[in-house]
Amino acid sequence: AEAMLNELTESREMAVVPIDTRLTRNRCGQRTPGEINSLFAKMDVVLTTRLHGLVYAIKNAVPAIAIDAVSDGAKVMSQGQAIQWPWVYSIDDVTQADLASALQCCLEPQARQRAIECTQRSRGQLETLGEEFLAPLRMDTPVREVGWSALWPRIPRGRAAVMGWAWPCLLYTSD
């Protein structure tokens, strides 16, 4: 995937700015989330194989081309589809022609507007999801009396349990 993105950057004149979203072992010198966010905000387009690259780009209204490097697609592909971002590809299906076309589209002014719309839509989805998650935790009735399905309606089978330490976590078991 990275080789394909490198080939794309070599196919036309552009300044390439490497950005590493990992703070613990950052190869590019960024030390804080603010530094990383600031760099993303200044880009014309982001080429990435990582979920955080896609998230930072869209959050900053910067068009992104993302390749999920996991065969058959994994978190990058599924999150791209969840936010309805058009230029996310699986390593299994993407071609150099796809990437060249996507780059051309991402450099058009409409792509930045599309990223803004995607950000707004995603924030709305997150607010809804957050409310769905927190609503059962705010109930006065114990979860066992309400039923597990009220705690997390998207769990198809099994049990959910709330662990209430510093941050509530959902544990799911399939038995």
JSON list of N, CA, C and O in Angstrom, two decimals, residues 45-84:
[
{"chain": "A", "resi": 45, "resn": "VAL", "atom": "N", "xyz": [-3.92, 17.63, 0.37]},
{"chain": "A", "resi": 45, "resn": "VAL", "atom": "CA", "xyz": [-4.49, 16.28, 0.31]},
{"chain": "A", "resi": 45, "resn": "VAL", "atom": "C", "xyz": [-3.63, 15.39, 1.21]},
{"chain": "A", "resi": 45, "resn": "VAL", "atom": "O", "xyz": [-2.43, 15.64, 1.36]},
{"chain": "A", "resi": 46, "resn": "VAL", "atom": "N", "xyz": [-4.24, 14.37, 1.79]},
{"chain": "A", "resi": 46, "resn": "VAL", "atom": "CA", "xyz": [-3.52, 13.42, 2.63]},
{"chain": "A", "resi": 46, "resn": "VAL", "atom": "C", "xyz": [-3.58, 12.05, 1.97]},
{"chain": "A", "resi": 46, "resn": "VAL", "atom": "O", "xyz": [-4.65, 11.60, 1.55]},
{"chain": "A", "resi": 47, "resn": "LEU", "atom": "N", "xyz": [-2.43, 11.39, 1.87]},
{"chain": "A", "resi": 47, "resn": "LEU", "atom": "CA", "xyz": [-2.33, 10.02, 1.37]},
{"chain": "A", "resi": 47, "resn": "LEU", "atom": "C", "xyz": [-1.95, 9.17, 2.57]},
{"chain": "A", "resi": 47, "resn": "LEU", "atom": "O", "xyz": [-0.93, 9.43, 3.21]},
{"chain": "A", "resi": 48, "resn": "THR", "atom": "N", "xyz": [-2.74, 8.15, 2.89]},
{"chain": "A", "resi": 48, "resn": "THR", "atom": "CA", "xyz": [-2.49, 7.41, 4.12]},
{"chain": "A", "resi": 48, "resn": "THR", "atom": "C", "xyz": [-2.87, 5.94, 4.01]},
{"chain": "A", "resi": 48, "resn": "THR", "atom": "O", "xyz": [-3.70, 5.56, 3.19]},
{"chain": "A", "resi": 49, "resn": "THR", "atom": "N", "xyz": [-2.26, 5.15, 4.87]},
{"chain": "A", "resi": 49, "resn": "THR", "atom": "CA", "xyz": [-2.64, 3.74, 5.04]},
{"chain": "A", "resi": 49, "resn": "THR", "atom": "C", "xyz": [-3.13, 3.51, 6.46]},
{"chain": "A", "resi": 49, "resn": "THR", "atom": "O", "xyz": [-3.37, 2.38, 6.85]},
{"chain": "A", "resi": 50, "resn": "ARG", "atom": "N", "xyz": [-3.30, 4.59, 7.22]},
{"chain": "A", "resi": 50, "resn": "ARG", "atom": "CA", "xyz": [-3.64, 4.45, 8.64]},
{"chain": "A", "resi": 50, "resn": "ARG", "atom": "C", "xyz": [-4.96, 5.14, 8.95]},
{"chain": "A", "resi": 50, "resn": "ARG", "atom": "O", "xyz": [-5.30, 6.18, 8.39]},
{"chain": "A", "resi": 51, "resn": "LEU", "atom": "N", "xyz": [-5.69, 4.57, 9.91]},
{"chain": "A", "resi": 51, "resn": "LEU", "atom": "CA", "xyz": [-6.97, 5.12, 10.31]},
{"chain": "A", "resi": 51, "resn": "LEU", "atom": "C", "xyz": [-6.82, 6.55, 10.83]},
{"chain": "A", "resi": 51, "resn": "LEU", "atom": "O", "xyz": [-7.59, 7.44, 10.47]},
{"chain": "A", "resi": 52, "resn": "HIS", "atom": "N", "xyz": [-5.81, 6.79, 11.66]},
{"chain": "A", "resi": 52, "resn": "HIS", "atom": "CA", "xyz": [-5.65, 8.13, 12.22]},
{"chain": "A", "resi": 52, "resn": "HIS", "atom": "C", "xyz": [-5.34, 9.17, 11.14]},
{"chain": "A", "resi": 52, "resn": "HIS", "atom": "O", "xyz": [-5.73, 10.33, 11.25]},
{"chain": "A", "resi": 53, "resn": "GLY", "atom": "N", "xyz": [-4.66, 8.76, 10.09]},
{"chain": "A", "resi": 53, "resn": "GLY", "atom": "CA", "xyz": [-4.41, 9.67, 8.98]},
{"chain": "A", "resi": 53, "resn": "GLY", "atom": "C", "xyz": [-5.72, 10.10, 8.33]},
{"chain": "A", "resi": 53, "resn": "GLY", "atom": "O", "xyz": [-5.93, 11.29, 8.04]},
{"chain": "A", "resi": 54, "resn": "LEU", "atom": "N", "xyz": [-6.62, 9.16, 8.13]},
{"chain": "A", "resi": 54, "resn": "LEU", "atom": "CA", "xyz": [-7.93, 9.46, 7.55]},
{"chain": "A", "resi": 54, "resn": "LEU", "atom": "C", "xyz": [-8.73, 10.35, 8.50]},
{"chain": "A", "resi": 54, "resn": "LEU", "atom": "O", "xyz": [-9.31, 11.36, 8.07]},
{"chain": "A", "resi": 55, "resn": "VAL", "atom": "N", "xyz": [-8.73, 10.03, 9.77]},
{"chain": "A", "resi": 55, "resn": "VAL", "atom": "CA", "xyz": [-9.51, 10.80, 10.75]},
{"chain": "A", "resi": 55, "resn": "VAL", "atom": "C", "xyz": [-9.00, 12.23, 10.86]},
{"chain": "A", "resi": 55, "resn": "VAL", "atom": "O", "xyz": [-9.78, 13.19, 10.81]},
{"chain": "A", "resi": 56, "resn": "TYR", "atom": "N", "xyz": [-7.69, 12.41, 11.02]},
{"chain": "A", "resi": 56, "resn": "TYR", "atom": "CA", "xyz": [-7.13, 13.76, 11.13]},
{"chain": "A", "resi": 56, "resn": "TYR", "atom": "C", "xyz": [-7.40, 14.57, 9.86]},
{"chain": "A", "resi": 56, "resn": "TYR", "atom": "O", "xyz": [-7.70, 15.77, 9.93]},
{"chain": "A", "resi": 57, "resn": "ALA", "atom": "N", "xyz": [-7.30, 13.95, 8.70]},
{"chain": "A", "resi": 57, "resn": "ALA", "atom": "CA", "xyz": [-7.54, 14.66, 7.45]},
{"chain": "A", "resi": 57, "resn": "ALA", "atom": "C", "xyz": [-8.98, 15.15, 7.38]},
{"chain": "A", "resi": 57, "resn": "ALA", "atom": "O", "xyz": [-9.23, 16.36, 7.19]},
{"chain": "A", "resi": 58, "resn": "ILE", "atom": "N", "xyz": [-9.93, 14.26, 7.55]},
{"chain": "A", "resi": 58, "resn": "ILE", "atom": "CA", "xyz": [-11.34, 14.63, 7.42]},
{"chain": "A", "resi": 58, "resn": "ILE", "atom": "C", "xyz": [-11.73, 15.63, 8.50]},
{"chain": "A", "resi": 58, "resn": "ILE", "atom": "O", "xyz": [-12.45, 16.59, 8.24]},
{"chain": "A", "resi": 59, "resn": "LYS", "atom": "N", "xyz": [-11.23, 15.44, 9.70]},
{"chain": "A", "resi": 59, "resn": "LYS", "atom": "CA", "xyz": [-11.51, 16.37, 10.81]},
{"chain": "A", "resi": 59, "resn": "LYS", "atom": "C", "xyz": [-11.09, 17.79, 10.44]},
{"chain": "A", "resi": 59, "resn": "LYS", "atom": "O", "xyz": [-11.74, 18.76, 10.82]},
{"chain": "A", "resi": 60, "resn": "ASN", "atom": "N", "xyz": [-10.03, 17.92, 9.68]},
{"chain": "A", "resi": 60, "resn": "ASN", "atom": "CA", "xyz": [-9.50, 19.23, 9.28]},
{"chain": "A", "resi": 60, "resn": "ASN", "atom": "C", "xyz": [-9.96, 19.65, 7.88]},
{"chain": "A", "resi": 60, "resn": "ASN", "atom": "O", "xyz": [-9.39, 20.58, 7.30]},
{"chain": "A", "resi": 61, "resn": "ALA", "atom": "N", "xyz": [-10.98, 18.99, 7.35]},
{"chain": "A", "resi": 61, "resn": "ALA", "atom": "CA", "xyz": [-11.54, 19.31, 6.04]},
{"chain": "A", "resi": 61, "resn": "ALA", "atom": "C", "xyz": [-10.50, 19.20, 4.93]},
{"chain": "A", "resi": 61, "resn": "ALA", "atom": "O", "xyz": [-10.49, 19.97, 3.97]},
{"chain": "A", "resi": 62, "resn": "VAL", "atom": "N", "xyz": [-9.61, 18.23, 5.06]},
{"chain": "A", "resi": 62, "resn": "VAL", "atom": "CA", "xyz": [-8.59, 17.98, 4.05]},
{"chain": "A", "resi": 62, "resn": "VAL", "atom": "C", "xyz": [-8.95, 16.67, 3.34]},
{"chain": "A", "resi": 62, "resn": "VAL", "atom": "O", "xyz": [-9.08, 15.63, 3.99]},
{"chain": "A", "resi": 63, "resn": "PRO", "atom": "N", "xyz": [-9.11, 16.70, 2.04]},
{"chain": "A", "resi": 63, "resn": "PRO", "atom": "CA", "xyz": [-9.42, 15.46, 1.31]},
{"chain": "A", "resi": 63, "resn": "PRO", "atom": "C", "xyz": [-8.31, 14.42, 1.52]},
{"chain": "A", "resi": 63, "resn": "PRO", "atom": "O", "xyz": [-7.13, 14.76, 1.58]},
{"chain": "A", "resi": 64, "resn": "ALA", "atom": "N", "xyz": [-8.73, 13.17, 1.63]},
{"chain": "A", "resi": 64, "resn": "ALA", "atom": "CA", "xyz": [-7.77, 12.09, 1.89]},
{"chain": "A", "resi": 64, "resn": "ALA", "atom": "C", "xyz": [-7.99, 10.94, 0.92]},
{"chain": "A", "resi": 64, "resn": "ALA", "atom": "O", "xyz": [-9.12, 10.67, 0.51]},
{"chain": "A", "resi": 65, "resn": "ILE", "atom": "N", "xyz": [-6.89, 10.29, 0.60]},
{"chain": "A", "resi": 65, "resn": "ILE", "atom": "CA", "xyz": [-6.92, 9.03, -0.13]},
{"chain": "A", "resi": 65, "resn": "ILE", "atom": "C", "xyz": [-6.32, 8.01, 0.82]},
{"chain": "A", "resi": 65, "resn": "ILE", "atom": "O", "xyz": [-5.18, 8.15, 1.25]},
{"chain": "A", "resi": 66, "resn": "ALA", "atom": "N", "xyz": [-7.12, 7.02, 1.17]},
{"chain": "A", "resi": 66, "resn": "ALA", "atom": "CA", "xyz": [-6.67, 6.02, 2.14]},
{"chain": "A", "resi": 66, "resn": "ALA", "atom": "C", "xyz": [-6.71, 4.64, 1.51]},
{"chain": "A", "resi": 66, "resn": "ALA", "atom": "O", "xyz": [-7.66, 4.29, 0.82]},
{"chain": "A", "resi": 67, "resn": "ILE", "atom": "N", "xyz": [-5.66, 3.88, 1.77]},
{"chain": "A", "resi": 67, "resn": "ILE", "atom": "CA", "xyz": [-5.61, 2.48, 1.35]},
{"chain": "A", "resi": 67, "resn": "ILE", "atom": "C", "xyz": [-5.55, 1.63, 2.61]},
{"chain": "A", "resi": 67, "resn": "ILE", "atom": "O", "xyz": [-4.65, 1.81, 3.44]},
{"chain": "A", "resi": 68, "resn": "ASP", "atom": "N", "xyz": [-6.50, 0.73, 2.76]},
{"chain": "A", "resi": 68, "resn": "ASP", "atom": "CA", "xyz": [-6.46, -0.22, 3.86]},
{"chain": "A", "resi": 68, "resn": "ASP", "atom": "C", "xyz": [-5.48, -1.31, 3.47]},
{"chain": "A", "resi": 68, "resn": "ASP", "atom": "O", "xyz": [-5.69, -2.04, 2.51]},
{"chain": "A", "resi": 69, "resn": "ALA", "atom": "N", "xyz": [-4.38, -1.39, 4.21]},
{"chain": "A", "resi": 69, "resn": "ALA", "atom": "CA", "xyz": [-3.31, -2.33, 3.88]},
{"chain": "A", "resi": 69, "resn": "ALA", "atom": "C", "xyz": [-3.62, -3.76, 4.30]},
{"chain": "A", "resi": 69, "resn": "ALA", "atom": "O", "xyz": [-2.86, -4.68, 3.98]},
{"chain": "A", "resi": 70, "resn": "VAL", "atom": "N", "xyz": [-4.72, -3.98, 4.99]},
{"chain": "A", "resi": 70, "resn": "VAL", "atom": "CA", "xyz": [-5.12, -5.33, 5.40]},
{"chain": "A", "resi": 70, "resn": "VAL", "atom": "C", "xyz": [-5.97, -5.94, 4.29]},
{"chain": "A", "resi": 70, "resn": "VAL", "atom": "O", "xyz": [-6.93, -5.32, 3.83]},
{"chain": "A", "resi": 71, "resn": "SER", "atom": "N", "xyz": [-5.60, -7.12, 3.88]},
{"chain": "A", "resi": 71, "resn": "SER", "atom": "CA", "xyz": [-6.34, -7.80, 2.82]},
{"chain": "A", "resi": 71, "resn": "SER", "atom": "C", "xyz": [-7.81, -7.92, 3.19]},
{"chain": "A", "resi": 71, "resn": "SER", "atom": "O", "xyz": [-8.16, -8.22, 4.33]},
{"chain": "A", "resi": 72, "resn": "ASP", "atom": "N", "xyz": [-8.69, -7.69, 2.24]},
{"chain": "A", "resi": 72, "resn": "ASP", "atom": "CA", "xyz": [-10.15, -7.69, 2.40]},
{"chain": "A", "resi": 72, "resn": "ASP", "atom": "C", "xyz": [-10.65, -6.50, 3.22]},
{"chain": "A", "resi": 72, "resn": "ASP", "atom": "O", "xyz": [-11.81, -6.45, 3.58]},
{"chain": "A", "resi": 73, "resn": "GLY", "atom": "N", "xyz": [-9.78, -5.58, 3.56]},
{"chain": "A", "resi": 73, "resn": "GLY", "atom": "CA", "xyz": [-10.20, -4.38, 4.29]},
{"chain": "A", "resi": 73, "resn": "GLY", "atom": "C", "xyz": [-10.42, -4.66, 5.76]},
{"chain": "A", "resi": 73, "resn": "GLY", "atom": "O", "xyz": [-10.85, -5.73, 6.14]},
{"chain": "A", "resi": 74, "resn": "ALA", "atom": "N", "xyz": [-10.09, -3.69, 6.57]},
{"chain": "A", "resi": 74, "resn": "ALA", "atom": "CA", "xyz": [-10.28, -3.81, 8.01]},
{"chain": "A", "resi": 74, "resn": "ALA", "atom": "C", "xyz": [-10.78, -2.47, 8.53]},
{"chain": "A", "resi": 74, "resn": "ALA", "atom": "O", "xyz": [-11.71, -1.91, 7.97]},
{"chain": "A", "resi": 75, "resn": "LYS", "atom": "N", "xyz": [-10.11, -1.92, 9.53]},
{"chain": "A", "resi": 75, "resn": "LYS", "atom": "CA", "xyz": [-10.64, -0.73, 10.18]},
{"chain": "A", "resi": 75, "resn": "LYS", "atom": "C", "xyz": [-10.62, 0.50, 9.29]},
{"chain": "A", "resi": 75, "resn": "LYS", "atom": "O", "xyz": [-11.55, 1.30, 9.35]},
{"chain": "A", "resi": 76, "resn": "VAL", "atom": "N", "xyz": [-9.61, 0.69, 8.46]},
{"chain": "A", "resi": 76, "resn": "VAL", "atom": "CA", "xyz": [-9.57, 1.87, 7.60]},
{"chain": "A", "resi": 76, "resn": "VAL", "atom": "C", "xyz": [-10.74, 1.82, 6.61]},
{"chain": "A", "resi": 76, "resn": "VAL", "atom": "O", "xyz": [-11.49, 2.78, 6.45]},
{"chain": "A", "resi": 77, "resn": "MET", "atom": "N", "xyz": [-10.91, 0.68, 5.97]},
{"chain": "A", "resi": 77, "resn": "MET", "atom": "CA", "xyz": [-11.98, 0.51, 4.99]},
{"chain": "A", "resi": 77, "resn": "MET", "atom": "C", "xyz": [-13.35, 0.66, 5.65]},
{"chain": "A", "resi": 77, "resn": "MET", "atom": "O", "xyz": [-14.22, 1.39, 5.14]},
{"chain": "A", "resi": 78, "resn": "SER", "atom": "N", "xyz": [-13.56, 0.01, 6.78]},
{"chain": "A", "resi": 78, "resn": "SER", "atom": "CA", "xyz": [-14.88, 0.06, 7.41]},
{"chain": "A", "resi": 78, "resn": "SER", "atom": "C", "xyz": [-15.20, 1.46, 7.93]},
{"chain": "A", "resi": 78, "resn": "SER", "atom": "O", "xyz": [-16.33, 1.91, 7.82]},
{"chain": "A", "resi": 79, "resn": "GLN", "atom": "N", "xyz": [-14.23, 2.16, 8.47]},
{"chain": "A", "resi": 79, "resn": "GLN", "atom": "CA", "xyz": [-14.49, 3.52, 8.94]},
{"chain": "A", "resi": 79, "resn": "GLN", "atom": "C", "xyz": [-14.71, 4.48, 7.78]},
{"chain": "A", "resi": 79, "resn": "GLN", "atom": "O", "xyz": [-15.54, 5.37, 7.87]},
{"chain": "A", "resi": 80, "resn": "GLY", "atom": "N", "xyz": [-13.97, 4.29, 6.70]},
{"chain": "A", "resi": 80, "resn": "GLY", "atom": "CA", "xyz": [-14.19, 5.11, 5.52]},
{"chain": "A", "resi": 80, "resn": "GLY", "atom": "C", "xyz": [-15.61, 4.94, 4.99]},
{"chain": "A", "resi": 80, "resn": "GLY", "atom": "O", "xyz": [-16.27, 5.92, 4.62]},
{"chain": "A", "resi": 81, "resn": "GLN", "atom": "N", "xyz": [-16.08, 3.71, 4.97]},
{"chain": "A", "resi": 81, "resn": "GLN", "atom": "CA", "xyz": [-17.44, 3.44, 4.53]},
{"chain": "A", "resi": 81, "resn": "GLN", "atom": "C", "xyz": [-18.46, 4.01, 5.52]},
{"chain": "A", "resi": 81, "resn": "GLN", "atom": "O", "xyz": [-19.48, 4.57, 5.12]},
{"chain": "A", "resi": 82, "resn": "ALA", "atom": "N", "xyz": [-18.16, 3.90, 6.80]},
{"chain": "A", "resi": 82, "resn": "ALA", "atom": "CA", "xyz": [-19.08, 4.40, 7.84]},
{"chain": "A", "resi": 82, "resn": "ALA", "atom": "C", "xyz": [-19.29, 5.91, 7.72]},
{"chain": "A", "resi": 82, "resn": "ALA", "atom": "O", "xyz": [-20.40, 6.40, 7.95]},
{"chain": "A", "resi": 83, "resn": "ILE", "atom": "N", "xyz": [-18.25, 6.64, 7.35]},
{"chain": "A", "resi": 83, "resn": "ILE", "atom": "CA", "xyz": [-18.39, 8.09, 7.21]},
{"chain": "A", "resi": 83, "resn": "ILE", "atom": "C", "xyz": [-18.69, 8.50, 5.77]},
{"chain": "A", "resi": 83, "resn": "ILE", "atom": "O", "xyz": [-18.73, 9.68, 5.47]},
{"chain": "A", "resi": 84, "resn": "GLN", "atom": "N", "xyz": [-18.85, 7.50, 4.90]},
{"chain": "A", "resi": 84, "resn": "GLN", "atom": "CA", "xyz": [-19.19, 7.72, 3.49]},
{"chain": "A", "resi": 84, "resn": "GLN", "atom": "C", "xyz": [-18.15, 8.55, 2.76]},
{"chain": "A", "resi": 84, "resn": "GLN", "atom": "O", "xyz": [-18.46, 9.41, 1.94]}
]
